[in-house]
Amino acid sequence: MINKFVITGGVAGGATAAARLRRLDEHAEIILLDRGEYISFANCGLPYYIGGIIKKREDLLVTTAQDFSLRYRIDIRPFSEVTAIDRKNKQVHIKDHQTGKSYRETYGKLILSPGAAPLKPPLEGIDDPRIFTLRNIPDTDSIKQFIDTQKPKHAVVVGGGFIGLEMAENLVFRGAKVTVIEMADQVMTSIDPEMAHFVHGHLKRKGVLLELKNGITGFLAKGDHLAVKTSSGRVIDCDMVLLAAGVRPENELAVQAGLPTGKRGGILVNNALQTQDPDIYAVGDAIETRELTTGLETMTPLAGPANKQGRIAADNVSGRRSTFKGTLGTSVAKVFDLTVASTGKNEKSLLAQAVPYKKSYTTSGSHASYYPGSESMTIKLLFSPSSGKVLGAQVVGGKGVDKRVDVLATAIKGGLTVYDLEELELAYAPPYSSAKDPVNVAGFVAANILKGDVVTVYSEDLKDLDPQTHVILDLRTPIEIKMLGALQGSINIPVDDLRGRMGELDPDKTYILYCAVGIRAYIAYRILVQHGFTAKNLSGGFTLCGHL
């Protein structure tokens, strides 16, 4: 008996499933339906084509329907939208947008890969042709044509996530002044606020205006311009708007077919990516899966998980047994000259889910400092206070950030602890790393905390310090302080002078120690506590806390 598989939606999840199915079953009947023209394209590359970084439009096309069909002998049907699922008769209803005709197709197993759509709230003026969303090739063509012909001088980007900031960068490259409006108090909500501070500063240095803790209430056409009305009452004039305020799972087919969805609207699946209906599977941005670290439900609209899910679903519908064990949400983004990456849990979610944790901050160079071109990166590490198991990490900096977040993602997947990070044997040569890689350094500092070799405080603790009992001690040089400033109320003793000046310190006080990034403060901590003083190290140092 010939197996018959129908897949709705292409790109990362659907196209991957189709190719995998053919490799597993040369004789199966495989039908791939997509309501658009392009079944497989590099959606993560769209902002860079708009910005002119990617020069050729055809480079965005991973494959064409014709080429894909030729190689894999798959029945590819573009412009074919599935409008309903008849679970009882195992049929899908299809609308052919080229002919206008509707018809039905039977299936043995059905894989849903509908993706997620950009949020477009029903606000006044939302349908103005100068307001865009970015999801696919036609969206890209529309935005690029508008920029090429109208040459907007001022653009507003609504949303400070991945797409929003990537588009902000590329709009700047195209000559526009850009304002980013974000309802939260930070951009890039996958990272924590103090790490996002680095991103805020970098955006401002690149000329991007930030409107944080502000939302959109409507749009008004003003001749050749658009007026963007905000919840703060401020009205921003611009030439175009890009809506990038998040996505919603395209769950309509599943809901109409009576398939359960989760709290976030994603289609619910088991670890085989099977819905409640044993003959229907779902993959990609439209599904809810499990967090790898906690087992809680989550949605991860990223290309990497979607590709893996397509492969796993294909295994299962063809009779193999594969499981999707969960997601870490590992991500990386380029924001001008800054790289922002994260994996696993962030502190906000650990607090919300009442998961015990400790944290550390370290700042290291991307490679040996004596080899030209080293760039700084800051790592925030979140780990279990009992076992030391790594729970999450965030890395912000220049070169080498992607390498380190990948190592840390692998550590979380493997159940490694901060003690394991200390011992990791990572590749070293002066152009690429240091003998103690930034990941090793993060492990050293976190392990020191757990072993009791250092007691830490954090930027959020400073506001609660009693000046009668606590003294903030700056271990940097006077030149550094003159150039960069200092924390309010701090006193200065350079670390190299500390042993000779301990007579100036009050043994009844608690000293909050800080330097640029924490290394000198740790040295000072070890000196002071062994001489009977009470001290705490300000984790992250002035680099992290200097904006307070």
Coordinates of C-alpha atoms in Angstrom, one line a residue:
M1 CA 0.0 0.0 0.0
I2 CA 1.4 3.4 -1.0
N3 CA 1.5 6.0 1.8
K4 CA -0.1 9.3 1.2
F5 CA 1.2 12.4 3.0
V6 CA -0.2 15.9 2.7
I7 CA 1.7 18.9 4.1
T8 CA 0.2 22.3 4.5
G9 CA 2.8 25.1 4.4
G10 CA 6.4 25.1 3.3
V11 CA 9.5 27.0 4.4
A12 CA 11.4 25.6 7.4
G13 CA 9.0 23.1 8.8
G14 CA 6.9 21.9 5.9
A15 CA 9.6 21.8 3.2
T16 CA 12.0 20.0 5.6
A17 CA 9.3 17.5 6.4
A18 CA 8.6 16.9 2.7
A19 CA 12.3 16.3 1.8
R20 CA 12.8 14.0 4.7
L21 CA 9.7 12.0 3.8
R22 CA 11.0 11.4 0.3
R23 CA 14.3 10.2 1.6
L24 CA 12.6 7.8 3.9
D25 CA 10.0 6.6 1.4
E26 CA 10.8 6.6 -2.3
H27 CA 7.3 5.3 -3.2
A28 CA 5.0 7.5 -1.1
E29 CA 2.6 10.1 -2.5
I30 CA 3.7 13.4 -1.1
I31 CA 1.7 16.6 -1.6
L32 CA 3.0 20.0 -0.4
L33 CA 0.4 22.8 -0.4
D34 CA 1.3 26.4 0.1
R35 CA -1.0 29.4 -0.3
G36 CA 1.9 31.5 -1.5
E37 CA 4.2 31.3 -4.5
Y38 CA 7.4 30.5 -2.5
I39 CA 7.7 27.2 -0.7
S40 CA 11.2 27.6 0.6
F41 CA 12.9 30.9 1.2
A42 CA 15.4 32.4 3.7
N43 CA 12.9 34.4 5.9
C44 CA 15.7 35.3 8.3
G45 CA 17.5 37.0 5.5
L46 CA 14.7 39.3 4.4
P47 CA 15.8 42.5 6.4
Y48 CA 19.3 42.2 4.9
Y49 CA 18.0 42.1 1.3
I50 CA 15.9 45.2 2.1
G51 CA 19.0 46.9 3.5
G52 CA 21.1 46.0 0.5
I53 CA 23.5 43.7 2.4
I54 CA 22.2 40.8 0.3
K55 CA 22.3 42.0 -3.2
K56 CA 20.4 39.4 -5.2
R57 CA 16.8 38.6 -4.6
E58 CA 17.3 35.1 -5.9
D59 CA 19.7 34.4 -3.1
L60 CA 16.7 34.5 -0.7
L61 CA 15.2 31.5 -2.5
V62 CA 16.4 28.3 -1.0
T63 CA 14.7 26.4 -3.8
T64 CA 11.9 26.9 -6.2
A65 CA 8.8 24.7 -6.5
Q66 CA 10.0 23.4 -9.8
D67 CA 13.5 22.5 -8.6
F68 CA 12.2 21.0 -5.3
S69 CA 9.6 18.9 -7.3
L70 CA 12.2 17.7 -9.7
R71 CA 14.7 16.6 -7.1
Y72 CA 12.3 14.9 -4.7
R73 CA 9.4 13.9 -7.0
I74 CA 6.9 15.7 -4.7
D75 CA 3.6 17.2 -5.9
I76 CA 4.2 20.9 -5.1
R77 CA 1.1 23.1 -5.3
P78 CA 1.8 26.8 -4.8
F79 CA -1.1 29.3 -4.5
S80 CA -3.1 26.4 -2.9
E81 CA -4.6 27.3 0.5
V82 CA -6.1 24.7 2.8
T83 CA -9.3 26.2 4.0
A84 CA -10.6 23.3 6.2
I85 CA -9.8 19.9 7.5
D86 CA -12.4 17.1 7.4
R87 CA -11.0 14.7 10.0
K88 CA -13.8 12.2 9.7
N89 CA -13.2 11.6 6.0
K90 CA -9.4 12.4 6.2
Q91 CA -9.7 15.2 3.6
V92 CA -8.5 18.8 3.3
H93 CA -10.5 21.5 1.5
I94 CA -8.3 23.5 -0.9
K95 CA -8.7 26.8 -2.6
D96 CA -6.6 27.2 -5.8
H97 CA -6.0 31.0 -5.9
Q98 CA -4.8 30.9 -9.5
T99 CA -8.0 29.3 -10.9
G100 CA -10.4 30.3 -8.2
K101 CA -11.6 26.7 -7.9
S102 CA -12.0 24.7 -4.7
Y103 CA -11.5 20.9 -4.4
R104 CA -10.7 18.2 -1.8
E105 CA -7.7 16.0 -1.3
T106 CA -7.5 12.9 0.8
Y107 CA -4.6 12.2 3.2
G108 CA -3.2 9.2 5.1
K109 CA -1.2 11.5 7.4
L110 CA -1.4 15.3 7.5
I111 CA 1.4 17.6 8.7
L112 CA 0.4 21.2 9.5
S113 CA 3.1 23.9 9.1
P114 CA 1.1 27.1 8.9
G115 CA 3.6 29.3 10.7
A116 CA 2.9 32.5 12.6
A117 CA 1.6 35.9 11.3
P118 CA 2.8 39.3 12.4
L119 CA 0.4 41.1 14.8
K120 CA -1.6 43.8 13.2
P121 CA -3.9 45.3 15.8
P122 CA -7.2 46.9 14.6
L123 CA -6.1 50.5 15.1
E124 CA -7.2 53.7 13.4
G125 CA -5.4 54.1 10.1
I126 CA -3.7 50.6 10.3
D127 CA -4.5 49.9 6.6
D128 CA -2.5 52.9 5.3
P129 CA -0.3 51.6 2.4
R130 CA 2.8 53.1 4.1
I131 CA 2.4 50.7 7.1
F132 CA 4.2 47.3 6.5
T133 CA 4.7 43.9 8.1
L134 CA 7.5 41.6 7.2
R135 CA 6.8 37.8 6.8
N136 CA 7.5 36.7 3.3
I137 CA 8.9 37.5 -0.2
P138 CA 5.9 39.6 -1.3
D139 CA 6.2 41.7 1.9
T140 CA 9.9 42.1 1.2
D141 CA 9.2 43.2 -2.4
S142 CA 6.7 45.8 -1.2
I143 CA 9.0 47.3 1.4
K144 CA 12.0 47.4 -0.8
Q145 CA 10.1 48.9 -3.7
F146 CA 8.7 51.6 -1.4
I147 CA 12.1 52.5 -0.1
D148 CA 13.7 52.4 -3.5
T149 CA 11.1 54.8 -5.0
Q150 CA 10.0 56.9 -2.0
K151 CA 13.3 57.1 -0.2
P152 CA 11.8 57.7 3.3
K153 CA 13.7 60.0 5.5
H154 CA 12.1 58.9 8.8
A155 CA 10.8 55.4 9.6
V156 CA 9.1 54.2 12.7
V157 CA 9.6 50.6 13.8
V158 CA 6.9 49.2 16.2
G159 CA 8.5 46.5 18.3
G160 CA 12.0 46.0 19.6
G161 CA 12.4 42.3 19.0
F162 CA 14.6 40.5 16.4
I163 CA 12.8 41.6 13.3
G164 CA 12.2 45.1 14.6
L165 CA 15.9 45.7 15.5
E166 CA 17.2 44.0 12.3
M167 CA 14.9 46.2 10.2
A168 CA 15.9 49.3 12.2
E169 CA 19.5 48.6 11.3
N170 CA 18.8 48.1 7.7
L171 CA 16.5 51.1 7.4
V172 CA 19.4 53.2 8.8
F173 CA 21.6 51.7 6.1
R174 CA 19.0 52.9 3.6
G175 CA 19.4 56.4 4.8
A176 CA 16.3 56.7 7.1
K177 CA 16.2 58.2 10.6
V178 CA 14.6 55.5 12.7
T179 CA 12.5 55.5 15.8
V180 CA 11.8 52.2 17.6
I181 CA 8.7 52.2 19.8
E182 CA 8.5 49.4 22.3
M183 CA 5.8 48.8 25.0
A184 CA 8.2 47.1 27.4
D185 CA 10.9 49.0 29.3
Q186 CA 13.6 47.3 27.1
V187 CA 14.2 45.9 23.7
M188 CA 15.1 42.2 23.1
T189 CA 12.9 40.8 25.8
S190 CA 14.6 37.4 25.5
I191 CA 17.4 38.9 27.5
D192 CA 17.2 40.6 30.9
P193 CA 17.0 44.4 31.4
E194 CA 20.6 45.0 32.5
M195 CA 21.9 43.1 29.5
A196 CA 19.5 45.0 27.2
H197 CA 21.1 48.2 28.5
F198 CA 24.1 47.5 26.3
V199 CA 21.8 47.3 23.3
H200 CA 20.0 50.5 24.2
G201 CA 23.4 52.4 24.4
H202 CA 24.6 50.9 21.1
L203 CA 21.3 51.8 19.3
K204 CA 21.5 55.4 20.5
R205 CA 25.2 55.6 19.4
K206 CA 24.0 54.6 15.9
G207 CA 21.4 57.3 15.9
V208 CA 18.3 55.2 16.5
L209 CA 15.7 56.9 18.7
L210 CA 14.1 54.7 21.4
E211 CA 10.6 55.1 22.7
L212 CA 10.4 52.6 25.6
K213 CA 7.4 51.9 27.7
N214 CA 5.2 53.4 24.9
G215 CA 2.6 51.9 22.6
I216 CA 0.7 52.7 19.5
T217 CA -2.9 54.0 19.6
G218 CA -3.4 54.8 15.9
F219 CA -2.1 56.3 12.7
L220 CA -3.2 59.4 10.8
A221 CA -2.4 60.4 7.2
K222 CA -1.0 63.9 7.0
G223 CA -0.4 64.5 3.3
D224 CA 2.9 62.9 2.4
H225 CA 3.5 61.9 6.0
L226 CA 2.1 59.6 8.6
A227 CA 1.4 60.6 12.1
V228 CA 2.0 57.8 14.6
K229 CA -0.1 58.3 17.8
T230 CA 1.4 56.8 20.9
S231 CA -0.1 55.9 24.3
S232 CA 2.1 58.5 26.0
G233 CA 0.4 61.2 24.0
R234 CA 3.4 61.9 21.8
V235 CA 2.7 62.1 18.0
I236 CA 5.6 61.0 15.8
D237 CA 5.7 62.1 12.1
C238 CA 7.3 59.7 9.7
D239 CA 7.3 58.5 6.1
M240 CA 6.7 54.8 6.8
V241 CA 6.0 52.3 9.6
L242 CA 7.1 48.7 10.1
L243 CA 5.0 46.7 12.5
A244 CA 7.1 44.2 14.3
A245 CA 5.3 43.9 17.6
G246 CA 5.2 40.1 17.7
V247 CA 3.5 37.2 16.0
R248 CA 0.5 35.0 16.5
P249 CA 0.3 31.3 15.6
E250 CA -1.9 30.6 12.6
N251 CA -4.1 28.2 14.3
E252 CA -7.4 28.7 12.5
L253 CA -7.3 25.4 10.6
A254 CA -6.6 23.5 13.8
V255 CA -9.3 25.3 15.8
Q256 CA -11.9 24.7 13.1
A257 CA -11.0 21.0 13.0
G258 CA -11.4 20.8 16.8
L259 CA -7.7 20.3 17.6
P260 CA -6.7 21.6 21.0
T261 CA -4.6 24.8 21.4
G262 CA -2.7 26.1 24.4
K263 CA -2.8 29.2 26.4
R264 CA -0.7 31.1 23.8
G265 CA -2.9 29.8 21.0
G266 CA -0.4 27.4 19.7
I267 CA -1.5 23.9 18.4
L268 CA -0.9 21.4 21.2
V269 CA 1.3 18.4 20.2
N270 CA 3.0 15.5 22.1
N271 CA 6.7 14.8 21.9
A272 CA 6.2 13.0 18.5
L273 CA 4.7 16.3 17.3
Q274 CA 1.3 14.6 17.0
T275 CA -1.9 16.5 17.7
Q276 CA -4.9 15.0 19.5
D277 CA -5.8 13.4 16.1
P278 CA -3.3 10.5 15.6
D279 CA -3.2 11.2 11.8
I280 CA -2.4 14.9 12.1
Y281 CA 0.9 16.3 13.1
A282 CA 2.0 19.9 13.5
V283 CA 5.4 21.7 13.4
G284 CA 7.0 25.2 13.4
D285 CA 5.9 28.5 14.7
A286 CA 2.2 27.5 15.1
I287 CA 2.8 24.9 17.8
E288 CA 3.4 24.9 21.6
T289 CA 6.2 22.7 22.8
R290 CA 8.1 22.2 26.0
E291 CA 11.0 24.1 27.5
L292 CA 13.9 21.7 27.8
T293 CA 15.0 23.0 31.2
T294 CA 11.6 23.1 33.0
G295 CA 9.2 21.0 30.9
L296 CA 6.7 23.9 30.8
E297 CA 4.8 24.8 27.7
T298 CA 6.3 27.5 25.4
M299 CA 6.3 28.8 21.9
T300 CA 9.6 29.3 20.0
P301 CA 9.1 30.9 16.6
L302 CA 12.6 30.2 15.3
A303 CA 13.9 28.6 12.2
G304 CA 16.2 26.1 13.9
P305 CA 13.5 24.3 16.0
A306 CA 11.1 24.4 13.0
N307 CA 13.6 22.5 10.8
K308 CA 14.2 19.9 13.4
Q309 CA 10.5 19.5 14.0
G310 CA 9.9 19.0 10.3
R311 CA 12.4 16.2 10.3
I312 CA 11.0 14.5 13.4
A313 CA 7.4 14.7 12.2
A314 CA 8.4 13.1 8.9
D315 CA 10.1 10.3 10.8
N316 CA 6.9 9.6 12.9
V317 CA 4.4 9.7 10.1
S318 CA 6.5 7.3 8.1
G319 CA 6.7 4.8 10.9
R320 CA 9.9 5.6 12.6
R321 CA 9.9 6.8 16.2
S322 CA 11.5 10.2 16.9
T323 CA 10.9 12.6 19.7
F324 CA 11.2 16.3 20.1
K325 CA 12.6 16.7 23.6
G326 CA 12.0 20.4 23.9
T327 CA 13.5 23.8 23.1
L328 CA 16.0 26.1 24.7
G329 CA 15.0 29.1 22.5
T330 CA 18.7 29.6 21.5
S331 CA 18.9 32.8 19.5
V332 CA 21.4 35.3 18.2
A333 CA 20.9 38.7 16.5
K334 CA 23.1 41.3 14.9
V335 CA 22.3 44.9 16.0
F336 CA 24.7 47.0 14.0
D337 CA 28.2 46.2 15.4
L338 CA 26.7 44.4 18.5
T339 CA 25.8 40.7 18.7
V340 CA 23.0 39.7 21.2
A341 CA 22.5 36.0 22.0
S342 CA 20.7 34.0 24.6
T343 CA 19.9 30.4 25.4
G344 CA 17.8 28.6 28.1
K345 CA 16.0 30.5 30.8
N346 CA 16.3 34.2 31.5
E347 CA 16.0 35.7 35.0
K348 CA 12.6 37.1 34.4
S349 CA 11.1 33.7 33.6
L350 CA 12.9 32.0 36.5
L351 CA 11.4 34.5 38.9
A352 CA 8.0 34.1 37.4
Q353 CA 8.1 30.3 37.6
A354 CA 9.7 30.4 41.1
V355 CA 12.7 28.4 40.0
P356 CA 15.6 28.7 42.4
Y357 CA 18.7 30.2 40.8
K358 CA 21.9 32.1 41.2
K359 CA 23.6 34.3 38.6
S360 CA 27.0 35.7 37.7
Y361 CA 28.3 38.3 35.2
T362 CA 31.7 38.1 33.5
T363 CA 33.3 40.3 30.8
S364 CA 36.0 38.9 28.7
G365 CA 37.8 39.5 25.4
S366 CA 36.8 37.6 22.2
H367 CA 40.5 36.4 21.9
A368 CA 43.9 37.1 23.5
S369 CA 44.3 40.8 24.3
Y370 CA 47.8 40.9 22.8
Y371 CA 46.5 39.8 19.4
P372 CA 44.9 42.7 17.5
G373 CA 41.2 43.1 17.2
S374 CA 39.9 41.6 20.4
E375 CA 36.4 42.7 21.3
S376 CA 34.6 42.6 24.6
M377 CA 31.7 40.4 25.5
T378 CA 29.6 40.2 28.7
I379 CA 28.1 36.8 29.8
K380 CA 25.2 36.5 32.2
L381 CA 25.1 33.0 33.6
L382 CA 22.1 31.5 35.4
F383 CA 22.6 28.3 37.4
S384 CA 21.1 26.1 40.0
P385 CA 22.2 27.0 43.6
S386 CA 22.1 23.3 44.6
S387 CA 23.6 21.4 41.7
G388 CA 25.3 24.1 39.8
K389 CA 23.5 23.0 36.6
V390 CA 23.4 25.7 33.9
L391 CA 19.9 27.0 33.4
G392 CA 20.4 29.9 31.0
A393 CA 22.9 32.3 29.5
Q394 CA 22.9 35.7 27.7
V395 CA 25.9 37.0 25.8
V396 CA 26.2 40.6 24.5
G397 CA 29.3 41.9 22.7
G398 CA 31.4 41.9 19.6
K399 CA 33.1 39.0 17.8
G400 CA 32.8 35.5 19.2
V401 CA 29.4 35.9 20.9
D402 CA 27.8 33.3 18.7
K403 CA 30.5 30.7 19.5
R404 CA 30.1 31.1 23.2
V405 CA 26.3 31.0 23.3
D406 CA 26.5 27.8 21.2
V407 CA 28.8 26.2 23.8
L408 CA 26.5 27.2 26.6
A409 CA 23.4 25.9 24.7
T410 CA 25.3 22.6 24.3
A411 CA 26.1 22.6 28.0
I412 CA 22.5 23.1 29.0
K413 CA 21.3 20.4 26.6
G414 CA 23.9 18.0 28.1
G415 CA 22.9 18.8 31.7
L416 CA 26.4 20.3 32.5
T417 CA 27.1 22.3 35.6
V418 CA 29.2 25.4 36.2
Y419 CA 31.9 23.1 37.4
D420 CA 31.9 21.4 34.0
L421 CA 32.3 24.8 32.4
E422 CA 35.5 25.3 34.4
E423 CA 36.9 22.2 32.9
L424 CA 35.8 22.4 29.3
E425 CA 38.7 22.1 26.9
L426 CA 37.9 24.6 24.2
A427 CA 40.0 25.5 21.1
Y428 CA 42.6 28.2 21.7
A429 CA 44.9 30.2 19.6
P430 CA 45.5 33.9 20.0
P431 CA 43.4 35.0 17.0
Y432 CA 40.4 33.0 18.3
S433 CA 40.3 32.8 22.1
S434 CA 42.3 32.9 25.3
A435 CA 43.8 30.1 27.2
K436 CA 40.9 30.6 29.6
D437 CA 38.0 31.0 27.2
P438 CA 35.2 33.3 28.2
V439 CA 33.0 30.3 28.9
N440 CA 35.6 28.9 31.3
V441 CA 35.8 32.3 33.0
A442 CA 32.0 32.3 33.4
G443 CA 32.4 28.8 35.0
F444 CA 35.1 29.9 37.3
V445 CA 33.2 32.9 38.7
A446 CA 29.9 30.9 39.1
A447 CA 31.7 28.1 40.8
N448 CA 33.4 30.6 43.1
I449 CA 30.0 31.8 44.2
L450 CA 28.7 28.3 44.9
K451 CA 31.9 27.3 46.8
G452 CA 31.7 30.4 48.9
D453 CA 35.0 31.9 47.6
V454 CA 33.2 35.1 47.0
V455 CA 30.0 36.8 48.2
T456 CA 28.3 38.9 45.5
V457 CA 25.8 41.7 45.3
Y458 CA 24.0 43.0 42.2
S459 CA 23.1 46.3 40.7
E460 CA 19.5 46.0 42.0
D461 CA 20.8 45.6 45.6
L462 CA 22.6 49.0 45.6
K463 CA 19.5 51.1 46.3
D464 CA 18.8 49.2 49.5
L465 CA 22.3 49.6 51.1
D466 CA 22.5 51.4 54.4
P467 CA 25.3 54.0 54.1
Q468 CA 25.8 53.8 57.9
T469 CA 26.9 50.2 57.6
H470 CA 28.1 49.8 54.0
V471 CA 30.8 51.5 52.0
I472 CA 31.2 51.3 48.2
L473 CA 34.9 50.8 47.4
D474 CA 36.1 51.5 43.9
L475 CA 39.3 49.5 43.1
R476 CA 40.0 51.2 39.8
T477 CA 42.7 53.8 39.0
P478 CA 42.0 57.5 39.3
I479 CA 42.5 57.9 35.6
E480 CA 39.7 55.4 34.9
I481 CA 37.4 57.2 37.3
K482 CA 38.2 60.6 35.6
M483 CA 37.5 59.2 32.2
L484 CA 34.4 57.0 33.0
G485 CA 32.9 58.2 36.2
A486 CA 32.1 56.3 39.4
L487 CA 29.2 55.0 41.4
Q488 CA 27.7 57.7 43.6
G489 CA 29.1 57.8 47.1
S490 CA 32.0 55.5 46.4
I491 CA 35.5 55.9 47.8
N492 CA 38.6 55.0 45.8
I493 CA 41.5 52.8 46.7
P494 CA 43.2 51.2 43.7
V495 CA 43.6 47.5 44.1
D496 CA 47.3 47.5 44.0
D497 CA 47.4 50.0 46.9
L498 CA 44.9 48.1 49.0
R499 CA 47.2 46.1 51.3
G500 CA 49.1 49.3 52.2
R501 CA 46.0 51.3 52.9
M502 CA 43.9 48.8 54.9
G503 CA 44.4 51.0 57.9
E504 CA 42.0 53.5 56.3
L505 CA 39.2 51.0 56.4
D506 CA 36.7 50.5 59.2
P507 CA 36.5 46.8 60.2
D508 CA 32.9 47.4 61.4
K509 CA 31.7 48.3 57.9
T510 CA 30.7 46.0 55.0
Y511 CA 32.6 46.9 51.8
I512 CA 30.9 46.7 48.4
L513 CA 33.8 46.2 46.0
Y514 CA 33.8 47.0 42.3
C515 CA 36.2 47.6 39.5
A516 CA 35.6 47.7 35.7
V517 CA 34.4 44.1 35.2
G518 CA 34.9 42.3 38.5
I519 CA 38.4 40.8 38.4
R520 CA 40.2 43.3 40.6
A521 CA 37.2 43.4 42.9
Y522 CA 37.5 39.6 43.4
I523 CA 41.2 40.0 44.2
A524 CA 40.3 42.7 46.7
Y525 CA 37.6 40.5 48.2
R526 CA 40.1 37.7 48.8
I527 CA 42.6 40.1 50.4
L528 CA 40.0 41.8 52.7
V529 CA 38.2 38.7 54.0
Q530 CA 41.5 37.1 54.9
H531 CA 42.4 40.2 56.9
G532 CA 39.1 40.1 58.9
F533 CA 37.0 42.5 56.9
T534 CA 33.4 41.9 55.6
A535 CA 33.1 42.5 51.9
K536 CA 30.9 41.7 48.9
N537 CA 31.7 41.8 45.2
L538 CA 29.5 43.9 42.9
S539 CA 29.0 41.4 40.1
G540 CA 29.6 42.8 36.6
G541 CA 31.4 45.8 38.0
F542 CA 31.2 49.3 36.6
T543 CA 30.7 48.1 33.0
L544 CA 27.4 46.6 34.0
C545 CA 26.3 49.0 36.8
G546 CA 27.8 52.3 35.7
H547 CA 24.5 53.5 34.2
L548 CA 22.7 53.5 37.5

